[in-house]
Amino acid sequence: MWPAGARNDITDIRGLKVGNAHDAQLASGTSVILFDAPTVASLSILGGAPGTRETNLLDPENLVGGVDALVLSGGSAFGLDAASGVQAYLREQGRGFAVGSVRVPIVPAAILFDLLNGGDKDWGRYPPYRDLGYAAAANASADPVTLGRSGAGYGATTARGRGGLGSASCRLPCGVTVAALVVVNAVGSLTIAASGHYWAAPFEIGDEFGGHGLPHPFPEDAGAPVSKLDARQGANTTIGILVTDARLDKASCKRLAVAGQDGYVRSIWPSHTDFDGDLVFAASTGAIDLPDDPVVRIELMAAASAVMARAVARGVHLANRDRDPH
């Protein structure tokens, strides 16, 4: 397994900052990655119930070559307002795609459904997500990320308890780093049957999500699908961001995002259901030229899958530390 970065989170990659904002009474929040410069990005959507903003421009054939920020938010469709708050912050900083004398900050976003998690959603005429987005952008830093019940992961849930905000990183022998930031609000379960052992255990580095390994003997009912009892269309979703410092174009970023979806499959059972909006953004800061070697490219994609699986399990583990059966 490739070693984790120094911080084992997405801030191991230079050229970006992460900000979180949440409201405990609302039981929801927002997370944002701000890039220091416009950054090449694309995405993959495999869930049956996605909610997004400004994602068509990430297709390789479309014009805009770089994004200023990426947003993950609770609040279902209301949470798409968080991107407007981030956009307002970036406009104040003079950031954005130049169109004549005007600059338009490019801020794609994805949301999850946390409207029935017990928080107070009686917000009146306008939801609070624009303010949460602005706050997350304003407090964004290159410091280690606060994980677990934080930002967009504050009100997240899974089939067996709390969801959360996770992150992980790894460094390849060629010097390239790949890292993930993910919010887990899945229909499915992160653990194998009721064992408390994570599906992502084969990829764990040290004890980053408990160090419990795989169960022995393996439960006979491990393959039985487990889901939230209140599953409904749009009510769930795992949304994440992969970033690498390898120089990639839009098409290669899309392939990286597809590899990130494999990380969901390795860590959540079941994944990509009709009731999830599973989505992965992928971005390249372009600081390091990737060696012209197909083996290295395969390694990068495999690392993306592994690091996403680790980030998923780590976020849920940190959100449920006080409930760990071990």
XYZ file of C-alpha atoms in Angstrom:
326
model
C 0.000 0.000 0.000
C 1.210 3.500 -0.780
C 2.099 5.541 2.319
C -0.195 8.288 3.570
C 0.869 11.898 3.242
C 2.197 13.813 6.233
C -1.296 14.927 7.317
C -3.288 12.101 5.744
C -5.839 14.545 4.399
C -6.456 16.591 1.298
C -4.313 19.506 2.481
C -1.278 17.317 1.755
C -1.711 18.754 -1.744
C -0.456 22.310 -2.137
C -2.523 24.921 -3.893
C -5.813 24.500 -2.058
C -7.620 25.358 1.162
C -10.540 23.627 2.888
C -13.326 25.305 4.821
C -16.203 23.884 6.862
C -19.292 25.501 8.338
C -22.230 23.854 10.069
C -25.163 24.715 12.296
C -25.855 22.336 15.180
C -29.510 23.369 15.482
C -29.992 22.897 11.750
C -27.992 19.627 11.915
C -26.476 20.374 8.538
C -23.520 22.127 6.979
C -21.248 22.824 4.043
C -17.678 22.000 3.045
C -15.655 23.766 0.367
C -12.305 23.428 -1.365
C -10.884 26.727 -2.614
C -8.135 26.460 -5.209
C -5.349 29.040 -5.272
C -5.686 29.257 -9.062
C -8.217 27.988 -11.625
C -7.889 24.205 -11.554
C -8.733 21.540 -14.135
C -11.595 19.340 -12.949
C -14.236 16.859 -14.066
C -16.666 14.460 -12.386
C -18.441 11.104 -12.411
C -22.045 10.540 -11.342
C -23.182 6.949 -10.764
C -25.942 7.334 -8.178
C -29.565 7.395 -9.275
C -30.567 10.622 -7.489
C -27.869 13.307 -7.849
C -28.222 17.012 -7.061
C -25.687 19.338 -8.673
C -24.843 22.838 -9.858
C -22.535 23.864 -12.722
C -21.405 20.348 -13.500
C -22.011 20.280 -17.261
C -19.079 22.640 -17.764
C -16.798 19.921 -16.331
C -17.365 17.673 -19.345
C -14.117 17.472 -21.341
C -15.658 18.990 -24.486
C -16.881 22.169 -22.774
C -15.188 25.561 -22.635
C -14.223 26.457 -19.072
C -10.780 25.056 -18.336
C -10.615 25.537 -14.577
C -12.735 25.839 -11.438
C -12.178 28.220 -8.544
C -13.830 26.052 -5.892
C -15.808 22.856 -5.328
C -18.666 22.647 -2.828
C -20.202 19.726 -0.926
C -23.315 20.574 1.066
C -26.182 19.193 3.063
C -29.688 20.516 2.564
C -30.768 18.642 -0.548
C -31.672 21.063 -3.372
C -31.775 23.924 -0.863
C -28.088 23.289 -0.199
C -27.154 24.257 -3.744
C -27.410 27.830 -2.430
C -24.102 27.211 -0.618
C -22.283 27.637 -3.930
C -23.736 31.155 -4.230
C -22.167 32.064 -0.895
C -18.800 30.687 -2.009
C -19.162 32.538 -5.307
C -19.890 35.792 -3.459
C -16.750 35.347 -1.342
C -14.582 34.654 -4.389
C -16.023 37.641 -6.254
C -14.946 39.847 -3.367
C -11.442 38.455 -3.852
C -11.486 39.330 -7.573
C -11.531 35.667 -8.595
C -13.338 34.143 -11.546
C -13.501 33.345 -15.250
C -12.850 36.533 -17.208
C -15.562 37.641 -19.632
C -14.545 41.094 -20.809
C -14.354 43.287 -17.717
C -16.395 40.848 -15.629
C -15.144 37.888 -13.595
C -17.448 34.975 -12.836
C -16.251 32.561 -10.118
C -16.711 28.959 -11.261
C -18.079 26.943 -8.334
C -19.542 23.505 -9.131
C -21.443 21.917 -6.251
C -23.107 18.686 -5.139
C -25.606 18.107 -2.336
C -26.900 15.345 -0.073
C -30.258 14.857 1.613
C -30.225 15.452 5.379
C -33.594 17.175 5.765
C -35.114 14.414 7.947
C -32.252 13.961 10.422
C -33.985 15.685 13.338
C -32.521 19.153 12.898
C -34.636 22.302 12.833
C -35.333 22.944 9.145
C -37.988 25.613 9.747
C -35.799 28.387 8.354
C -38.497 30.634 6.901
C -38.443 31.995 3.375
C -34.790 31.447 2.520
C -32.551 28.558 3.598
C -29.285 29.352 5.419
C -26.967 27.567 3.010
C -25.765 30.688 1.181
C -24.479 32.030 4.499
C -22.985 28.656 5.383
C -21.192 28.573 2.029
C -19.801 32.066 2.559
C -18.667 31.169 6.082
C -16.970 27.974 4.887
C -15.120 29.901 2.184
C -14.135 32.695 4.555
C -12.624 30.291 7.096
C -10.925 28.050 4.526
C -7.282 27.324 5.318
C -4.424 24.990 4.487
C -4.533 23.616 8.055
C -5.421 19.941 8.663
C -9.123 19.330 8.065
C -11.559 18.775 10.934
C -13.235 15.462 10.114
C -16.183 13.405 11.360
C -19.201 15.484 12.388
C -18.055 18.619 10.618
C -19.076 20.752 7.657
C -21.311 18.952 5.189
C -20.871 15.766 7.221
C -22.434 17.195 10.385
C -25.912 15.762 9.830
C -25.005 12.844 7.580
C -26.179 9.297 8.313
C -25.653 5.750 7.023
C -27.531 2.464 7.391
C -25.852 1.796 10.751
C -25.546 5.232 12.322
C -23.838 8.531 11.726
C -22.168 9.476 8.494
C -19.469 12.089 8.389
C -16.743 14.045 6.617
C -13.650 12.026 5.757
C -10.291 12.622 4.132
C -7.152 10.653 3.322
C -4.071 10.934 1.136
C -1.284 8.823 -0.311
C 2.019 9.429 -2.063
C 3.124 7.343 -5.032
C 6.746 6.307 -5.717
C 6.864 8.766 -8.647
C 6.326 11.657 -6.201
C 2.680 12.283 -7.074
C 0.126 12.736 -4.280
C -3.566 11.876 -4.552
C -6.063 12.743 -1.816
C -9.798 12.647 -1.131
C -12.392 14.656 0.776
C -15.774 12.956 1.064
C -19.135 13.314 2.794
C -20.767 9.961 3.587
C -24.567 9.966 3.805
C -25.125 6.579 2.212
C -28.118 4.280 1.935
C -25.771 1.396 2.639
C -23.472 0.283 5.436
C -19.764 0.922 5.961
C -19.385 -2.130 8.175
C -19.628 -5.831 7.373
C -22.948 -7.133 8.680
C -23.123 -6.154 12.369
C -19.451 -6.924 13.010
C -18.161 -3.369 13.307
C -15.396 -4.216 10.823
C -15.135 -1.863 7.847
C -15.486 -3.029 4.250
C -12.503 -0.770 3.478
C -10.239 -2.651 5.928
C -7.874 -4.077 3.254
C -6.856 -0.510 2.356
C -6.429 0.840 5.887
C -3.100 2.432 6.805
C -2.260 1.941 10.477
C -5.359 2.388 12.593
C -6.801 5.376 10.740
C -10.309 3.958 11.128
C -9.830 1.718 14.127
C -7.366 -0.897 12.896
C -9.904 -3.707 13.334
C -9.108 -5.505 10.066
C -11.551 -7.963 8.552
C -13.809 -10.160 10.716
C -12.871 -13.780 11.344
C -14.820 -15.840 10.690
C -16.469 -13.823 7.948
C -20.203 -13.358 8.754
C -22.475 -15.607 6.734
C -24.824 -12.686 6.139
C -22.070 -10.308 4.994
C -23.500 -10.128 1.475
C -27.028 -9.273 2.579
C -27.800 -5.701 1.465
C -28.266 -3.324 4.396
C -29.997 0.019 3.945
C -31.655 2.833 5.820
C -35.183 1.889 6.753
C -36.436 5.289 5.569
C -34.693 5.152 2.186
C -36.392 7.298 -0.434
C -35.319 8.822 -3.700
C -32.887 11.674 -3.068
C -32.638 10.931 0.643
C -29.022 9.852 0.795
C -25.779 10.191 -1.229
C -22.028 10.004 -0.882
C -20.318 13.001 -2.491
C -16.572 13.396 -2.705
C -13.610 15.185 -4.236
C -10.337 13.686 -5.422
C -7.377 15.991 -6.007
C -3.949 15.131 -7.362
C -0.870 17.226 -8.040
C -0.208 15.168 -11.184
C -0.745 17.160 -14.356
C -3.971 15.861 -15.936
C -6.336 17.206 -18.570
C -10.131 17.224 -18.189
C -10.565 13.796 -19.746
C -8.003 12.254 -17.395
C -9.666 13.963 -14.444
C -12.905 12.271 -15.468
C -11.132 8.902 -15.460
C -9.767 9.736 -11.988
C -13.313 10.489 -10.814
C -14.501 7.121 -12.154
C -11.702 5.452 -10.166
C -12.941 7.293 -7.084
C -16.354 5.714 -7.546
C -14.622 2.346 -7.183
C -13.559 3.549 -3.750
C -17.248 3.854 -2.845
C -17.833 0.290 -3.998
C -14.914 -0.928 -1.863
C -16.196 0.811 1.276
C -20.028 0.963 1.136
C -22.443 -1.937 0.681
C -24.527 -1.422 -1.366
C -23.346 1.557 -3.435
C -24.796 3.523 -6.348
C -28.395 2.645 -5.552
C -31.459 4.320 -7.038
C -31.729 6.237 -3.767
C -28.160 7.589 -3.696
C -26.761 10.510 -5.655
C -23.204 9.177 -5.572
C -20.826 11.645 -7.208
C -17.068 12.216 -7.365
C -15.340 15.400 -8.491
C -11.704 15.054 -9.543
C -9.223 17.917 -9.928
C -5.584 18.344 -10.912
C -3.380 21.143 -9.602
C -0.817 20.212 -12.266
C 2.283 20.718 -10.141
C 4.004 17.468 -11.197
C 4.344 15.928 -14.655
C 3.123 12.351 -14.625
C 5.753 9.993 -16.084
C 4.915 8.782 -19.584
C 4.382 5.228 -18.398
C 1.042 3.398 -18.551
C 1.927 1.451 -15.417
C 2.201 4.706 -13.450
C -1.158 5.829 -14.801
C -2.781 2.572 -13.681
C -1.144 3.021 -10.272
C -2.589 6.541 -10.005
C -6.099 5.278 -10.700
C -5.734 2.397 -8.236
C -4.454 4.815 -5.598
C -7.470 7.058 -6.204
C -9.814 4.134 -5.500
C -7.925 3.145 -2.359
C -7.638 6.657 -0.959
C -11.352 7.284 -1.485
C -12.254 4.035 0.301
C -10.020 5.051 3.218
C -11.525 8.546 3.361
C -15.065 7.120 3.431
C -14.328 4.753 6.313
C -12.270 7.338 8.175
C -15.056 9.936 8.093
C -17.646 7.534 9.475
C -15.227 6.116 12.065
C -14.404 9.598 13.392
C -18.089 10.564 13.498
C -18.888 7.451 15.569
C -15.863 7.183 17.874
C -18.076 7.259 20.951
C -20.076 4.308 19.548
C -17.249 2.022 18.411
C -18.228 -1.540 19.474
C -14.545 -2.451 19.754
